[in-house]
Amino acid sequence: MKNFKLYMIACLLAVLGLAGCQKQEFTPPPIGEKVPYQDTLNTTWRQALAQSDAKLFYQAWQRSHMDSLIRTLNTTGQAKFTVLALSDAALQAGGYDAAKIQSMPVRDLDTLLTYYTLRERITPATLAATNENYIAYSLLTRAPLKVTSTTTLNTGATFVPYVYKQYLQLKNGKTYVNGKVAGSGKSATAKDGCIFFLDNMVFKPTKNILQIIQTDPRFSMFLAILTYSDQLANDTITKVGRVMNNRAVPFDKEFSWTPKSTQNYVYFTTAFLPTNDAFIAAGFNTLDDLKKFARRGKPTIVTGTGNNKTLYGFYAIDSLLTYHCYWGMRLYNTGAIFPGSPYTSVYGDYNAPVMYSNILDNSIVQNYVIINSLAYPPATGPNYTYYVPFDFSRNASGNIQMRVKGSEATPATITEADIYTLMGPIHAVDHLLIPKGFKIR
């Protein structure tokens, strides 16, 4: 009983800690799409769940601690919740039949159900008001991970417990969760919450981006050149004798959780990662080919007053990788956005965009801000706004294609979308995202 009370207190603190920090990544104009749903405003969501066809889900709920957890979180009686209720077929396909549910440890049922229970009332009207994904926080945390308390990084960020998020959308009569169709649009709106009925389970990520690419042979060349580029950076840092802003955190470390004092934290992002086929299509048949290219260009070391050294520009390999994993903010000899700028001066607070495949459309994401009002020089220069740097389209087969804005390079096709990680989705692409005017040879 003592452990259970501690468990409830931990869940309560985690959810209350996020109550003031939810933030939509951006709000596009409403589209007014009508979505069918069942009006049950005279009942509670708990009653609607008990009366629904989600019998196995309700069986799991009855065996779990969920009712006690909800009461703990709802001390005022005013709290509202949304439940993503799985159909019997969905649970059975995931290995959860009646016998399994009846024999499972209750704590495992709690973990399953808190992932599908959201901390606010989200209705079909809520989702129909936007063509972007609606970001909802579940009741499931993942200790000891921490995340930034805002959608921007770097300045004054505090860290809160990692909470699993669900990215929701209603489109063409379908319920999307984290980029994939999960239901047929069926829901039950109650006076104190809402239920969306799902026909498919929603995968729960357990690995960061680096852990995924380390175990997927499609990304072996990318991982190898990633490691090599970080070795180059470390060598240059040693020569300069000072830390290079951001490059002090190597590419591979940005794809994993990094120690922050005595805690672990991650940030959210989207990675458009090149497969081995993407490198081969660009003429890089071996890792040695990539290493030769990597040595083609590097930052310039400039000695100033008092023997103070500054790095200008970036590595050629940075330009080859930057749009795949860093939103185009590391370009050789351009200082990313500002030509000739010091390596250490081109970064402002930037948003951490999570873009699942269901919103990879110019009409939705073209005005999404990556860096807002970045000034260069920092004290006196004009402010710049840096937006998502990609154009998205569809080929004849309906596959998503993308390339850097203004680039004449062959568009990259997303060969597998929405590879789930704790940090956001990976989209595998079959061509390199070549910047405008950039010459590989």
Coordinates of C-alpha atoms in Angstrom, one line a residue:
M1 CA 0.0 0.0 0.0
K2 CA 2.9 2.4 0.8
N3 CA 4.4 1.8 -2.7
F4 CA 1.0 2.4 -4.3
K5 CA 0.6 5.7 -2.5
L6 CA 4.1 6.8 -3.6
Y7 CA 3.2 5.7 -7.2
M8 CA 0.1 7.8 -7.1
I9 CA 1.9 10.9 -5.7
A10 CA 4.6 10.6 -8.4
C11 CA 1.9 10.5 -11.1
L12 CA 0.1 13.5 -9.6
L13 CA 3.3 15.6 -9.4
A14 CA 4.3 14.7 -13.0
V15 CA 0.9 15.6 -14.4
L16 CA 0.5 18.8 -12.3
G17 CA 4.1 19.8 -13.3
L18 CA 3.0 19.9 -16.9
A19 CA -0.3 21.6 -16.4
G20 CA 1.1 25.0 -17.1
C21 CA 3.4 24.2 -19.9
Q22 CA 1.4 22.7 -22.7
K23 CA 1.9 24.6 -25.9
Q24 CA 0.8 24.0 -29.4
E25 CA 3.7 24.0 -31.8
F26 CA 1.8 26.4 -34.1
T27 CA -1.9 27.1 -34.8
P28 CA -2.9 27.2 -38.5
P29 CA -6.3 28.5 -39.6
P30 CA -9.4 26.2 -38.9
I31 CA -10.6 24.0 -41.6
G32 CA -14.1 23.3 -40.2
E33 CA -14.1 19.6 -41.1
K34 CA -17.2 17.8 -39.8
V35 CA -16.4 14.6 -37.9
P36 CA -19.1 12.0 -36.8
Y37 CA -19.3 11.5 -33.1
Q38 CA -21.7 10.3 -30.5
D39 CA -23.3 12.9 -28.3
T40 CA -23.3 11.7 -24.7
L41 CA -23.1 15.0 -22.9
N42 CA -25.6 13.8 -20.2
T43 CA -23.1 11.2 -19.1
T44 CA -19.6 11.1 -17.7
W45 CA -16.8 9.7 -19.8
R46 CA -16.4 6.9 -17.2
Q47 CA -20.1 5.9 -17.8
A48 CA -19.6 6.1 -21.5
L49 CA -16.6 3.8 -21.3
A50 CA -18.5 1.3 -19.3
Q51 CA -21.3 1.3 -21.8
S52 CA -19.1 1.1 -24.9
D53 CA -18.1 -1.9 -27.0
A54 CA -14.5 -1.7 -25.7
K55 CA -15.1 -4.6 -23.4
L56 CA -11.5 -5.8 -23.1
F57 CA -10.3 -2.2 -22.5
Y58 CA -12.9 -1.8 -19.8
Q59 CA -11.9 -5.1 -18.3
A60 CA -8.4 -3.9 -18.0
W61 CA -9.6 -0.6 -16.6
Q62 CA -11.6 -2.4 -13.8
R63 CA -8.6 -4.5 -12.8
S64 CA -6.2 -1.5 -12.8
H65 CA -5.6 1.4 -10.4
M66 CA -6.9 3.9 -12.9
D67 CA -10.0 4.9 -11.0
S68 CA -7.9 5.6 -7.9
L69 CA -5.4 7.5 -10.0
I70 CA -8.1 9.6 -11.6
R71 CA -9.6 10.4 -8.1
T72 CA -6.1 11.4 -6.9
L73 CA -5.7 13.8 -9.8
N74 CA -9.2 15.1 -9.6
T75 CA -9.3 16.5 -6.1
T76 CA -11.5 19.5 -7.1
G77 CA -13.9 17.5 -9.1
Q78 CA -13.3 19.8 -12.1
A79 CA -10.6 17.8 -13.9
K80 CA -11.4 16.5 -17.3
F81 CA -9.8 13.6 -19.3
T82 CA -9.8 12.0 -22.7
V83 CA -9.4 8.3 -23.2
L84 CA -8.2 6.6 -26.3
A85 CA -10.1 3.3 -25.9
L86 CA -8.9 0.3 -27.9
S87 CA -11.3 -2.0 -29.6
D88 CA -11.3 -5.7 -28.6
A89 CA -9.8 -6.6 -31.9
A90 CA -6.9 -4.1 -31.4
L91 CA -6.1 -5.5 -28.0
Q92 CA -6.3 -9.0 -29.2
A93 CA -4.0 -8.3 -32.1
G94 CA -1.5 -6.8 -29.5
G95 CA -1.7 -10.0 -27.5
Y96 CA -4.1 -8.8 -24.8
D97 CA -7.0 -11.2 -24.7
A98 CA -9.3 -11.6 -21.7
A99 CA -7.2 -14.3 -20.1
K100 CA -4.0 -12.2 -20.5
I101 CA -5.7 -9.1 -19.0
Q102 CA -7.0 -11.1 -16.1
S103 CA -3.6 -12.5 -15.3
M104 CA -1.4 -9.4 -15.9
P105 CA 0.3 -7.6 -13.0
V106 CA -1.9 -4.6 -12.1
R107 CA 1.0 -2.2 -12.4
D108 CA 1.5 -3.3 -16.1
L109 CA -2.2 -2.6 -16.7
D110 CA -1.6 0.9 -15.2
T111 CA 1.3 1.5 -17.6
L112 CA -0.8 0.4 -20.5
L113 CA -3.9 2.5 -19.6
T114 CA -2.1 5.7 -18.5
Y115 CA -0.5 5.8 -22.0
Y116 CA -4.0 6.0 -23.5
T117 CA -5.4 8.4 -21.0
L118 CA -4.9 12.1 -21.7
R119 CA -5.0 14.9 -19.1
E120 CA -7.6 17.2 -20.7
R121 CA -11.0 17.2 -22.5
I122 CA -10.3 16.9 -26.2
T123 CA -13.4 16.7 -28.4
P124 CA -13.9 16.1 -32.2
A125 CA -14.6 19.8 -32.4
T126 CA -11.2 20.5 -30.8
L127 CA -9.5 18.5 -33.5
A128 CA -11.6 19.7 -36.4
A129 CA -10.6 23.3 -35.6
T130 CA -7.0 22.6 -36.9
N131 CA -5.4 20.8 -39.7
E132 CA -2.2 20.4 -37.6
N133 CA -1.7 17.7 -35.0
Y134 CA -3.1 18.5 -31.6
I135 CA -0.5 17.8 -28.9
A136 CA -2.0 16.0 -25.9
Y137 CA -0.1 14.8 -22.7
S138 CA -0.9 11.3 -21.4
L139 CA -0.7 10.3 -17.8
L140 CA 2.3 8.0 -18.4
T141 CA 5.8 9.3 -17.4
R142 CA 9.2 7.8 -18.0
A143 CA 11.6 8.2 -15.2
P144 CA 14.4 9.3 -14.9
L145 CA 14.1 11.2 -18.2
K146 CA 13.5 14.9 -18.3
V147 CA 12.4 17.3 -21.0
T148 CA 12.5 21.0 -21.5
S149 CA 9.5 22.8 -20.0
T150 CA 9.0 24.9 -23.2
T151 CA 9.1 24.3 -26.9
T152 CA 12.3 26.3 -27.3
L153 CA 15.8 25.2 -26.1
N154 CA 18.9 26.9 -24.8
T155 CA 17.8 30.0 -22.8
G156 CA 16.5 29.6 -19.3
A157 CA 15.1 26.2 -20.0
T158 CA 14.0 24.2 -17.0
F159 CA 13.4 20.5 -17.1
V160 CA 10.3 18.5 -16.1
P161 CA 9.6 14.8 -16.0
Y162 CA 9.2 13.1 -19.4
V163 CA 5.6 12.5 -20.2
Y164 CA 4.5 10.6 -23.3
K165 CA 2.6 12.7 -25.7
Q166 CA 0.0 11.8 -28.3
Y167 CA -0.3 13.8 -31.5
L168 CA -4.0 13.7 -32.6
Q169 CA -5.7 14.6 -35.8
L170 CA -9.1 13.9 -37.4
K171 CA -9.0 13.8 -41.2
N172 CA -11.2 12.3 -43.8
G173 CA -13.3 10.6 -41.2
K174 CA -10.2 8.9 -39.7
T175 CA -8.5 9.3 -36.3
Y176 CA -4.8 9.8 -36.6
V177 CA -2.5 9.2 -33.6
N178 CA 1.2 10.0 -34.0
G179 CA 1.0 10.1 -37.8
K180 CA -0.9 6.9 -38.4
V181 CA -4.5 6.0 -38.8
A182 CA -5.6 4.5 -35.5
G183 CA -9.4 4.7 -35.7
S184 CA -12.5 5.4 -37.8
G185 CA -13.4 8.7 -36.3
K186 CA -15.8 7.2 -33.7
S187 CA -16.0 9.0 -30.4
A188 CA -18.2 9.7 -27.4
T189 CA -18.2 13.2 -26.0
A190 CA -19.1 13.4 -22.4
K191 CA -19.7 16.3 -20.0
D192 CA -16.4 15.8 -18.3
G193 CA -14.3 14.4 -21.1
C194 CA -14.3 12.4 -24.3
I195 CA -13.5 9.0 -25.6
F196 CA -12.0 8.2 -29.0
F197 CA -12.3 4.6 -30.0
L198 CA -9.2 3.2 -31.7
D199 CA -9.0 0.2 -34.0
N200 CA -5.2 -0.1 -33.7
M201 CA -2.8 0.1 -30.8
V202 CA -0.4 3.0 -30.7
F203 CA 3.2 2.0 -30.5
K204 CA 5.0 3.3 -27.3
P205 CA 8.6 4.2 -28.0
T206 CA 11.4 3.1 -25.7
K207 CA 14.5 4.1 -27.6
N208 CA 16.1 7.4 -28.5
I209 CA 17.1 8.3 -32.1
L210 CA 20.7 7.1 -31.7
Q211 CA 19.6 3.7 -30.3
I212 CA 17.4 3.2 -33.3
I213 CA 20.0 4.0 -36.0
Q214 CA 22.6 1.9 -34.1
T215 CA 20.4 -1.2 -34.7
D216 CA 19.1 -0.5 -38.2
P217 CA 21.5 -1.6 -40.9
R218 CA 19.8 0.8 -43.4
F219 CA 21.5 3.7 -41.5
S220 CA 25.0 2.1 -41.1
M221 CA 26.8 4.6 -43.4
F222 CA 25.0 7.5 -41.8
L223 CA 26.0 6.4 -38.3
A224 CA 29.6 5.8 -39.4
I225 CA 30.1 9.3 -41.0
L226 CA 28.2 10.8 -38.1
T227 CA 30.9 9.4 -35.7
Y228 CA 33.7 10.5 -38.0
S229 CA 32.4 14.1 -38.3
D230 CA 32.4 14.3 -34.5
Q231 CA 36.0 13.2 -34.5
L232 CA 36.9 16.0 -36.9
A233 CA 35.1 18.5 -34.7
N234 CA 36.9 17.3 -31.6
D235 CA 40.3 17.7 -33.3
T236 CA 39.5 21.2 -34.3
I237 CA 38.3 22.1 -30.8
T238 CA 41.6 20.9 -29.4
K239 CA 43.5 23.1 -31.8
V240 CA 41.5 26.2 -31.1
G241 CA 41.6 25.6 -27.3
R242 CA 38.0 26.6 -26.8
V243 CA 34.6 25.2 -27.0
M244 CA 32.6 25.7 -30.2
N245 CA 29.0 26.6 -29.5
N246 CA 26.7 23.7 -30.2
R247 CA 29.4 21.7 -32.0
A248 CA 30.6 20.9 -28.5
V249 CA 27.5 18.7 -28.5
P250 CA 28.3 16.2 -31.3
F251 CA 25.7 15.1 -33.7
D252 CA 25.4 11.7 -32.1
K253 CA 25.0 13.1 -28.6
E254 CA 22.1 15.2 -29.9
F255 CA 20.4 12.0 -30.9
S256 CA 20.5 10.6 -27.4
W257 CA 19.9 11.7 -23.9
T258 CA 22.6 13.7 -22.4
P259 CA 23.6 14.1 -18.7
K260 CA 22.3 17.5 -17.3
S261 CA 23.8 17.8 -13.8
T262 CA 22.6 14.6 -12.1
Q263 CA 19.5 14.2 -14.4
N264 CA 19.0 12.8 -17.9
Y265 CA 17.1 14.9 -20.4
V266 CA 16.0 14.7 -24.0
Y267 CA 14.6 17.1 -26.5
F268 CA 12.0 16.5 -29.2
T269 CA 12.8 16.8 -32.9
T270 CA 12.2 15.2 -36.3
A271 CA 15.0 13.4 -38.2
F272 CA 14.9 12.9 -42.0
L273 CA 17.7 10.3 -42.1
P274 CA 19.4 9.1 -45.2
T275 CA 19.6 5.4 -45.9
N276 CA 22.7 3.8 -47.4
D277 CA 20.9 4.0 -50.7
A278 CA 20.7 7.8 -50.4
F279 CA 24.5 8.0 -50.1
I280 CA 25.0 5.6 -53.0
A281 CA 22.6 7.6 -55.2
A282 CA 24.8 10.7 -54.5
G283 CA 28.0 8.8 -55.5
F284 CA 29.2 7.8 -52.1
N285 CA 29.6 4.1 -52.4
T286 CA 31.8 3.5 -49.4
L287 CA 32.6 5.1 -46.1
D288 CA 36.1 6.1 -47.4
D289 CA 34.3 8.1 -50.1
L290 CA 32.4 10.0 -47.4
K291 CA 35.6 10.6 -45.4
K292 CA 37.3 12.1 -48.4
F293 CA 34.4 14.4 -48.8
A294 CA 34.4 15.3 -45.1
R295 CA 38.0 16.5 -45.4
R296 CA 37.2 18.7 -48.3
G297 CA 36.3 21.7 -46.2
K298 CA 36.6 22.8 -42.5
P299 CA 36.2 25.9 -40.4
T300 CA 38.8 28.7 -40.6
I301 CA 40.6 29.5 -37.4
V302 CA 41.0 33.3 -37.0
T303 CA 43.3 34.7 -34.3
G304 CA 42.1 38.0 -32.8
T305 CA 43.0 40.3 -29.9
G306 CA 44.8 38.6 -27.1
N307 CA 45.4 35.5 -29.1
N308 CA 41.7 34.8 -28.9
K309 CA 40.8 32.3 -31.6
T310 CA 37.4 32.1 -33.4
L311 CA 36.1 29.6 -35.8
Y312 CA 34.4 30.7 -39.0
G313 CA 32.4 28.4 -41.2
F314 CA 31.6 24.7 -40.9
Y315 CA 32.8 21.4 -42.2
A316 CA 31.7 20.2 -45.7
I317 CA 30.2 17.1 -44.1
D318 CA 28.1 19.3 -41.8
S319 CA 26.4 20.7 -44.9
L320 CA 25.8 17.2 -46.1
L321 CA 24.1 16.1 -42.9
T322 CA 22.6 19.3 -41.5
Y323 CA 19.2 19.2 -43.2
H324 CA 18.8 15.6 -42.2
C325 CA 19.2 16.1 -38.5
Y326 CA 19.7 19.8 -37.7
W327 CA 17.2 21.7 -39.8
G328 CA 19.9 23.3 -42.0
M329 CA 21.7 25.2 -39.3
R330 CA 25.2 24.0 -40.0
L331 CA 26.4 25.1 -43.5
Y332 CA 30.0 25.1 -44.5
N333 CA 31.4 28.7 -45.0
T334 CA 28.0 30.3 -44.6
G335 CA 27.6 30.2 -40.8
A336 CA 24.1 28.7 -41.4
I337 CA 22.0 31.8 -42.0
F338 CA 24.6 34.6 -42.0
P339 CA 27.5 34.5 -44.5
G340 CA 30.9 34.7 -42.9
S341 CA 29.6 34.6 -39.4
P342 CA 31.6 33.1 -36.5
Y343 CA 30.9 29.4 -35.8
T344 CA 29.8 30.5 -32.3
S345 CA 27.3 33.3 -33.1
V346 CA 24.6 32.0 -35.3
Y347 CA 22.4 30.2 -32.8
G348 CA 19.3 31.5 -31.1
D349 CA 16.6 29.7 -29.2
Y350 CA 15.0 27.3 -31.6
N351 CA 11.8 25.3 -31.6
A352 CA 11.8 21.6 -31.3
P353 CA 9.4 20.6 -34.1
V354 CA 7.8 17.2 -34.1
M355 CA 6.4 16.5 -37.5
Y356 CA 4.7 13.2 -38.2
S357 CA 4.0 12.2 -41.8
N358 CA 0.3 13.2 -41.7
I359 CA 1.2 16.9 -41.6
L360 CA 4.2 16.9 -44.0
D361 CA 2.4 19.2 -46.3
N362 CA 3.5 22.8 -47.3
S363 CA 0.0 24.2 -46.5
I364 CA 0.5 23.0 -42.9
V365 CA 4.2 23.4 -42.0
Q366 CA 5.6 26.1 -44.4
N367 CA 5.2 28.9 -41.8
Y368 CA 6.5 26.8 -38.9
V369 CA 9.2 28.8 -37.1
I370 CA 12.5 27.1 -36.3
I371 CA 14.4 30.1 -35.0
N372 CA 12.3 33.2 -34.0
S373 CA 13.8 36.7 -34.2
L374 CA 17.5 35.6 -34.3
A375 CA 19.6 38.7 -34.3
Y376 CA 23.1 38.9 -35.9
P377 CA 25.3 40.6 -34.8
P378 CA 23.6 39.8 -31.5
A379 CA 23.5 43.4 -30.2
T380 CA 22.8 45.6 -33.2
G381 CA 21.8 43.5 -36.2
P382 CA 18.3 43.0 -37.8
N383 CA 16.2 40.1 -36.6
Y384 CA 15.7 37.1 -38.8
T385 CA 13.0 34.4 -38.7
Y386 CA 14.0 31.0 -39.9
Y387 CA 11.2 28.7 -41.0
V388 CA 11.0 25.0 -41.9
P389 CA 13.5 24.9 -44.8
F390 CA 11.7 22.1 -46.8
D391 CA 9.3 21.8 -49.7
F392 CA 7.0 18.8 -49.5
S393 CA 5.1 17.1 -52.3
R394 CA 3.7 13.8 -53.4
N395 CA 4.8 11.6 -56.3
A396 CA 2.5 9.7 -58.7
S397 CA 2.3 6.8 -56.2
G398 CA 1.3 9.1 -53.4
N399 CA 4.6 8.9 -51.5
I400 CA 5.8 12.0 -49.7
Q401 CA 8.8 13.7 -51.3
M402 CA 10.9 16.6 -50.0
R403 CA 13.8 18.8 -50.8
V404 CA 15.5 21.9 -49.4
K405 CA 13.7 25.0 -50.5
G406 CA 15.2 26.5 -53.6
S407 CA 17.3 23.4 -54.3
E408 CA 17.4 21.8 -57.7
A409 CA 18.5 18.4 -56.4
T410 CA 16.5 15.3 -56.9
P411 CA 13.7 15.2 -54.3
A412 CA 14.1 12.6 -51.6
T413 CA 11.3 10.1 -51.2
I414 CA 10.3 9.1 -47.6
T415 CA 10.7 5.3 -47.8
E416 CA 9.5 4.7 -44.3
A417 CA 7.7 7.3 -42.2
D418 CA 7.1 7.7 -38.5
I419 CA 9.7 5.4 -37.0
Y420 CA 8.9 6.1 -33.4
T421 CA 11.5 7.3 -30.8
L422 CA 11.4 8.9 -27.4
M423 CA 12.5 12.1 -29.1
G424 CA 10.1 12.2 -32.1
P425 CA 9.8 10.5 -35.4
I426 CA 12.5 9.4 -37.9
H427 CA 11.6 9.5 -41.6
A428 CA 13.9 7.4 -43.8
V429 CA 14.7 9.1 -47.1
D430 CA 16.3 7.7 -50.3
H431 CA 18.2 10.8 -51.5
L432 CA 20.4 13.4 -49.7
L433 CA 18.8 16.7 -48.9
I434 CA 21.3 18.9 -50.8
P435 CA 21.3 22.7 -50.0
K436 CA 20.7 25.2 -52.8
G437 CA 23.9 25.8 -54.8
F438 CA 25.9 23.1 -52.9
K439 CA 28.2 21.0 -55.1
I440 CA 29.1 17.5 -54.0
R441 CA 31.9 17.5 -56.7

